[in-house]
Coordinates of C-alpha atoms and ligand atoms in Angstrom, one line a residue:
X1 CA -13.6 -13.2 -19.9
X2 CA -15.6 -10.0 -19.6
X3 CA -14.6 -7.6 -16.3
X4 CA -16.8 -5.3 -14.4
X5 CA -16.4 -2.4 -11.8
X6 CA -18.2 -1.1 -9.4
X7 CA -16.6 1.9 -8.1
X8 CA -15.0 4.6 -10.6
X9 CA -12.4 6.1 -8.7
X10 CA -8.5 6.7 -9.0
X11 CA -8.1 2.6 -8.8
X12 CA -11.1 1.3 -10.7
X13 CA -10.1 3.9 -13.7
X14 CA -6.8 3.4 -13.5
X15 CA -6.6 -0.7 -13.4
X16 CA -9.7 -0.9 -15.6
X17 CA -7.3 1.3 -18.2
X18 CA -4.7 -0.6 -17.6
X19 CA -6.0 -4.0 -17.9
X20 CA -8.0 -2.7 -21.4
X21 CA -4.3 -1.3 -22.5
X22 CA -3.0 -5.3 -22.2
X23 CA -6.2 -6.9 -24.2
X24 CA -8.8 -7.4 -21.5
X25 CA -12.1 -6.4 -22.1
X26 CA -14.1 -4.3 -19.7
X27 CA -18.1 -4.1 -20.0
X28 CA -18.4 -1.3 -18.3
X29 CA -18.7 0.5 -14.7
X30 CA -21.1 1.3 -12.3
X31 CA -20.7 4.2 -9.4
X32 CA -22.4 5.7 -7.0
X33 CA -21.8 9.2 -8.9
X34 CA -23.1 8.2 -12.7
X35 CA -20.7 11.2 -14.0
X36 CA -17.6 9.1 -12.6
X37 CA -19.0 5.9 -14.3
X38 CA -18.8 7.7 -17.6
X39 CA -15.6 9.0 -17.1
X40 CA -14.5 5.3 -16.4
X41 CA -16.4 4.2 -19.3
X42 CA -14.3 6.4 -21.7
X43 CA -11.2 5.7 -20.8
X44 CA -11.9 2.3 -21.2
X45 CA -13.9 1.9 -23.9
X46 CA -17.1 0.5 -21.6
X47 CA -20.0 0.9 -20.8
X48 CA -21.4 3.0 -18.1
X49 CA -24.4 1.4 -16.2
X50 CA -27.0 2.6 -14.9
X51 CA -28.6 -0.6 -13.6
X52 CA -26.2 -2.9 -11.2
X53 CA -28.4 -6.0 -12.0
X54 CA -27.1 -5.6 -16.0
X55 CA -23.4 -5.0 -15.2
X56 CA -23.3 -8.4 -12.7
X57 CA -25.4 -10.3 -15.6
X58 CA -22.6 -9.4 -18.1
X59 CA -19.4 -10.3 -16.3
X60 CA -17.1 -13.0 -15.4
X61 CA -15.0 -11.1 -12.6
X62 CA -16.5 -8.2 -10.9
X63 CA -13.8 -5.7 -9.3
X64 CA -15.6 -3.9 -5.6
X65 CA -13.2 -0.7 -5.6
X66 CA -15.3 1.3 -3.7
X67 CA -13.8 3.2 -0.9
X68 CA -12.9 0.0 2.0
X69 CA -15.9 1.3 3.7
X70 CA -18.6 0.4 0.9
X71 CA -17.0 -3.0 0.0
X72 CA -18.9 -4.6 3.0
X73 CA -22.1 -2.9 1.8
X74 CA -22.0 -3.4 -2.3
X75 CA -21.1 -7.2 -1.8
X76 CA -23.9 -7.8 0.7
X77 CA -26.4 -6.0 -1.8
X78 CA -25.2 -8.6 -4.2
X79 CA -25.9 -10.9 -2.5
X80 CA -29.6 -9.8 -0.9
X81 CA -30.7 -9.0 -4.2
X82 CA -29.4 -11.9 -5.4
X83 CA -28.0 -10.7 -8.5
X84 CA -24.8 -12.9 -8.2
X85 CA -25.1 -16.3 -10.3
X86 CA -22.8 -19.1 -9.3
X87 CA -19.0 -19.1 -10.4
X88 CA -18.4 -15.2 -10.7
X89 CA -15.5 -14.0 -9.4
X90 CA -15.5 -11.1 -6.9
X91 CA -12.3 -9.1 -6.2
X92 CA -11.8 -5.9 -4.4
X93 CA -8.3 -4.1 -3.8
X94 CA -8.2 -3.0 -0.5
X95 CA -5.0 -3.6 1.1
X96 CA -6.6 -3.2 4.4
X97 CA -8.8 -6.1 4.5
X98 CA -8.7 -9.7 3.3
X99 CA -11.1 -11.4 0.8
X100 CA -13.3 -12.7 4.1
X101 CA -15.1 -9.1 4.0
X102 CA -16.8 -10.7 0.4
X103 CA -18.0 -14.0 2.2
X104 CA -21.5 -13.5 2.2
X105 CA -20.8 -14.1 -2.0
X106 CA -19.4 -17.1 -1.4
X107 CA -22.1 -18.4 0.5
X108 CA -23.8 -17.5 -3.0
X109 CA -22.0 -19.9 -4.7
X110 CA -19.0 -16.8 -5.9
X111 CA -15.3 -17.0 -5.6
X112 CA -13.8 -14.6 -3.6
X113 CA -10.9 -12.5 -3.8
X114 CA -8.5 -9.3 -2.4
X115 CA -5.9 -8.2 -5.3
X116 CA -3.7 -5.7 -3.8
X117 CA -1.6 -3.3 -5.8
X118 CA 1.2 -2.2 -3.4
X119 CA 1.3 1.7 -4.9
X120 CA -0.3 4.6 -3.6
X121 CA -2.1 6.5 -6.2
X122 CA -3.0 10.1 -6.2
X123 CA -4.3 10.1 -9.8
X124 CA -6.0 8.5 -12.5
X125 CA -3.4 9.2 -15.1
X126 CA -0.1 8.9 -13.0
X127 CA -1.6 5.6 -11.4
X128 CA -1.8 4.1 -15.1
X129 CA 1.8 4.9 -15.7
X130 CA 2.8 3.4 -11.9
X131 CA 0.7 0.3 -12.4
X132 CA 3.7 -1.1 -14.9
X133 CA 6.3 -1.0 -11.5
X134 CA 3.9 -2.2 -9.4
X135 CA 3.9 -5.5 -6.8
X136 CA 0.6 -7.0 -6.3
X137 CA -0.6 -9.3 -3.6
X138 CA -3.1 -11.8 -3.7
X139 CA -5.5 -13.8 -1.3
X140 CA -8.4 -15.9 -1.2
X141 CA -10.1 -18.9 -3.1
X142 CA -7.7 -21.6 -4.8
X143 CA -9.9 -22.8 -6.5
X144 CA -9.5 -20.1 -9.1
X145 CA -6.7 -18.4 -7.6
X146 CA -5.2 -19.0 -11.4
X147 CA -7.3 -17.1 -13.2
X148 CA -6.0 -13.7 -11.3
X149 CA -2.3 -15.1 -11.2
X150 CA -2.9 -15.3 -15.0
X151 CA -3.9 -12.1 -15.3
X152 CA -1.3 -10.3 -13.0
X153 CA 1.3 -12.8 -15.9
X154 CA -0.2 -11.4 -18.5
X155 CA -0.1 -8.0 -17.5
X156 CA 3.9 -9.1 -16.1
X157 CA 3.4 -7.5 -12.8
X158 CA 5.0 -9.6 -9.7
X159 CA 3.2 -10.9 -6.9
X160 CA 2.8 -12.3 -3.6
X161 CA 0.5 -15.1 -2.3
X162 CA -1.0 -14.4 0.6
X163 CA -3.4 -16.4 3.4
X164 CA -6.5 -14.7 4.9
X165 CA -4.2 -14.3 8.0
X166 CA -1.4 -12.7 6.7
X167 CA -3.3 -9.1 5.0
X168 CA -3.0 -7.0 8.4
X169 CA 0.9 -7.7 9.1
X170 CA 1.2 -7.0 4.7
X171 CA -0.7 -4.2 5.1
X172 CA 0.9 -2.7 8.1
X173 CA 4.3 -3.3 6.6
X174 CA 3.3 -1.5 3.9
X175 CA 1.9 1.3 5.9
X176 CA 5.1 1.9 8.4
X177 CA 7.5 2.4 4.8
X178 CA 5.2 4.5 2.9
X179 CA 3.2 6.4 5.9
X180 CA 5.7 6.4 9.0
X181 CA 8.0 7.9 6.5
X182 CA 6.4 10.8 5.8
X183 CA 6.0 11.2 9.6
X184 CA 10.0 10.5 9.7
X185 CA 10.9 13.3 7.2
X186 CA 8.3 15.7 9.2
X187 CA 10.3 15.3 12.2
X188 CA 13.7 15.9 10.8
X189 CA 12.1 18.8 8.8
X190 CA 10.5 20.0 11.9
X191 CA 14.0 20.1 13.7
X192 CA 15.7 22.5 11.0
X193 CA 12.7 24.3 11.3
X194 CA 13.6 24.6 15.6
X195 CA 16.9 26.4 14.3
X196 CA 15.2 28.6 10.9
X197 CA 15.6 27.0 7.9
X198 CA 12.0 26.5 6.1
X199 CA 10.5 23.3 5.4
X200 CA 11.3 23.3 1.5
X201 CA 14.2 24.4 2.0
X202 CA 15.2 22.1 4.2
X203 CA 13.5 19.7 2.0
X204 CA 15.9 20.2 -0.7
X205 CA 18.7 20.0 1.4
X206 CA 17.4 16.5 2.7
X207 CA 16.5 14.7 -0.5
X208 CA 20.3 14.0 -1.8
X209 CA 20.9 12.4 1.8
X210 CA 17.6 10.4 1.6
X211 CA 18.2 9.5 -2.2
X212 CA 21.4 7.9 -1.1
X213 CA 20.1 6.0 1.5
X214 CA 17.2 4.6 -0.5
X215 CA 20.2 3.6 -3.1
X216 CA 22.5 2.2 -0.4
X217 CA 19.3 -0.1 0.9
X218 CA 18.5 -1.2 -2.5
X219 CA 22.0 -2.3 -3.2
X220 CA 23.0 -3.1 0.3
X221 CA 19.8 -4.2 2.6
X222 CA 19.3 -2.3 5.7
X223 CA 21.8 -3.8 7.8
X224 CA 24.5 -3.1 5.4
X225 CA 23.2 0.8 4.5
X226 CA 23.2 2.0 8.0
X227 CA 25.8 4.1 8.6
X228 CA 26.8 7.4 11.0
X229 CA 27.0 7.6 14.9
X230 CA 25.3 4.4 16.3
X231 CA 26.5 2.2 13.6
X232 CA 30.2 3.7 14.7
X233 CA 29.6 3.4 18.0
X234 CA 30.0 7.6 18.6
X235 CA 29.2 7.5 22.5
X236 CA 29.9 11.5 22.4
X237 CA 28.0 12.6 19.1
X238 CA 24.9 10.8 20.4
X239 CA 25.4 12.5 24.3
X240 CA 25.6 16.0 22.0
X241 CA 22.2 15.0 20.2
X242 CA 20.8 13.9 23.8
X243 CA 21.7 17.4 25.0
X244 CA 20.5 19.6 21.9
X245 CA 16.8 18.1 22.8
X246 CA 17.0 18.6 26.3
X247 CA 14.3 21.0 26.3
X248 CA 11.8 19.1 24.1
X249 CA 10.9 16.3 25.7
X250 CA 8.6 15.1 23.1
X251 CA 11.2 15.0 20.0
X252 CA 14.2 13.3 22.2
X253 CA 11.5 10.3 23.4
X254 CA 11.6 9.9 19.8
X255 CA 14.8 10.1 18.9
X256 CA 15.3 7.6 22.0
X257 CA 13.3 5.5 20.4
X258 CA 14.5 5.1 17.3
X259 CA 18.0 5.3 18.2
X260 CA 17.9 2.4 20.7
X261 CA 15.7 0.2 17.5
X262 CA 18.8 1.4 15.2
X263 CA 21.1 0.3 17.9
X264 CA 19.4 -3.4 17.3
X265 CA 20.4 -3.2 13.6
X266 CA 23.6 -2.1 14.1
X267 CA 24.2 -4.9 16.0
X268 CA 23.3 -7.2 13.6
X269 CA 25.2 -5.7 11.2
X270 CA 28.9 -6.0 13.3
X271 CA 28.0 -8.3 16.5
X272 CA 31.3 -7.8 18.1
X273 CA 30.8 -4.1 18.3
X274 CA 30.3 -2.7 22.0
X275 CA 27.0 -0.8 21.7
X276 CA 26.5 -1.1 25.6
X277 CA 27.4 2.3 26.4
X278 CA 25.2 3.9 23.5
X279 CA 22.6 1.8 24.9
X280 CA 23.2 3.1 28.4
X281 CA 22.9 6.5 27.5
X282 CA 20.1 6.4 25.4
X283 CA 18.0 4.4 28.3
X284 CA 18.8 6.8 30.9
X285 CA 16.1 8.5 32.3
X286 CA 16.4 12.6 32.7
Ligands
NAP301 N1 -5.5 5.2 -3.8 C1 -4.6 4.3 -3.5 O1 -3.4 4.7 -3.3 C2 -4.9 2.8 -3.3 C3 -3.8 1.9 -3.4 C4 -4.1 0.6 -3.3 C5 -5.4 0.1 -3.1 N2 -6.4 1.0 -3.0 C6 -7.8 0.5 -2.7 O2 -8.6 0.7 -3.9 C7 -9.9 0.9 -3.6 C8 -10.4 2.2 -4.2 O3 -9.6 3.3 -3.7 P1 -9.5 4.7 -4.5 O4 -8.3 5.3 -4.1 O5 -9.7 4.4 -6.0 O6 -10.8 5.5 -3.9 P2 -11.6 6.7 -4.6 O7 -10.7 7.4 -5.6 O8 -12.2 7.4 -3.5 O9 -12.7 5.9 -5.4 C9 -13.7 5.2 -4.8 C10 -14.9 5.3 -5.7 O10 -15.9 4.4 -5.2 C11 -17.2 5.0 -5.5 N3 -18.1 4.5 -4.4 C12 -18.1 4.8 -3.1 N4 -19.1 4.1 -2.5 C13 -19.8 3.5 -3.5 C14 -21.0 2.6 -3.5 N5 -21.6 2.4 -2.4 N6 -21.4 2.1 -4.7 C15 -20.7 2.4 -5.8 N7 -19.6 3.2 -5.9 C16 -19.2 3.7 -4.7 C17 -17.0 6.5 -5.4 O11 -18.0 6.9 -6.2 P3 -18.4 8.2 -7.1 O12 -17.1 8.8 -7.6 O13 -19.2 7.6 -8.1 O14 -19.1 9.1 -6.1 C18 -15.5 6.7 -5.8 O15 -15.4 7.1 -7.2 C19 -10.0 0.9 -2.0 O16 -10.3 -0.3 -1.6 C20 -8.6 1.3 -1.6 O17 -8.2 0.7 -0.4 C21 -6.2 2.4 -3.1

């Protein structure tokens, strides 16, 4: 089973190397940039091509990981030049969109897929060495749905099956953890900075306490990791917080916000604890 590539970036390099590293063979790349398809091509011990006709002729499954944009656009060419023969598999890795955005190659006759690694990957090199902890997910025809859950087994990464229907809430779960978090940490950070200390100082100084948390959640869940005020019930500490943000009106409707979600979990985690007044406070209106 011979694999192609078309698109030599951080993904396509690193999953091309490591999919050569576990005993699949690559033919080769092709890019928009031909100085990225070599670079591909020798870290995988391919073939850089030249001509997109010769790398489609030569392969069994053909990997799109283009940026999202171009997947649309290098499936379709596919397809109007008709260089796609009957049977290949196509598979691109955008978590973004399902396997639908190929269709036009299934009209041709191709099986179509979306293989998702669940990772975000800055570099080549790094991405290799993430790949090994890396959850995939996986969508589209099952008719040789088997031949990527066979690959994913052989390379012993875990997985999730997923229908056409069910990418965008996958994706946007996997957007508010990675993404929103980052936005979290650059509100807390951007509170210390209200009252002087520097953002990586205050950095440092946060990471033990998110560290923690991560562990508590991974032994715990989230219900069972929350802990301070709300999960207490501390009507006064929160009426303090309230009244430290009185003048940024911005910051406390998020802090609201989040405080009255975390009040939900913290129900569910003790249902006989009296949150009402908490909830009060938090829903007044200034
Ligand atoms: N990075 C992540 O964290 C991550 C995680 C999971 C999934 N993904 C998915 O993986 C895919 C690739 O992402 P990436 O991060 O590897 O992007 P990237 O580093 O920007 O690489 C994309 C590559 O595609 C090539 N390209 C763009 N348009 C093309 C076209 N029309 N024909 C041929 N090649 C073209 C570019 O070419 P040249 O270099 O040749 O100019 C570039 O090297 C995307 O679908 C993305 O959603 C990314």
């Amino acid at each position: 089973m011979k694999i192609g590539f078309v698109g030599a970036g951080k993904v396509g390099c690193a999953f091309g190397t490591y999919l050569k590293k576990h005993g699949f063979e690559i033919y080769g790349y092709f890019s928009k940039t031909f100085a990225s398809a070599e670079r591909a091509a020798r870290l995988t011990e391919s073939k850089a091509v030249l001509d997109l006709a010769e790398l489609v002729k030569n392969i069994d499954i053909l990997f799109i990981t283009t940026s999202d944009d171009a997947i649309k656009k290098v499936c379709d060419y596919l397809v109007e030049k008709k260089l796609l023969s009957e049977g290949k598999i196509l598979v691109h890795m955008s978590g973004a969109a399902s396997s639908n955005i190929l269709k036009n190659a299934k009209e041709a006759g191709c099986f179509i897929y979306s293989l998702h690694p669940l990772q975000a990957f800055a570099d080549i090199q790094k991405a290799v060495d993430d790949l090994k902890n890396t959850f995939f997910s996986i969508e589209g025809d099952e008719e040789k749905l088997h031949v990527l859950e066979n690959i994913l087994k052989t390379l012993g990464n875990p997985y999730f099956k997923l229908t056409d229907n069910q990418k965008s809430i996958y994706h946007m779960a996997a957007c508010v953890v990675s993404n929103y978090l980052v936005t979290l940490m650059d509100y807390g950070l951007s509170l210390f900075a209200s009252i002087g200390i520097d953002e990586r100082q205050g950095y440092k100084a946060l990471y033990p306490l998110i560290e923690g948390t991560i562990k508590n959640i991974d032994r715990l869940g989230t219900k069972e990791a929350l802990t301070g005020p709300i999960a207490r019930g501390d009507v006064g500490t929160i009426k303090n917080h309230i009244a430290a943000l009185k003048d940024n009106v911005e910051a406390l409707d998020f802090y609201k916000f989040m405080a009255l979600k975390t009040i939900e979990l913290a129900k569910n985690k003790d249902e006989n604890k009296d949150l009402k007044d908490l909830e009060n406070i938090l829903k007044e209106v200034e």
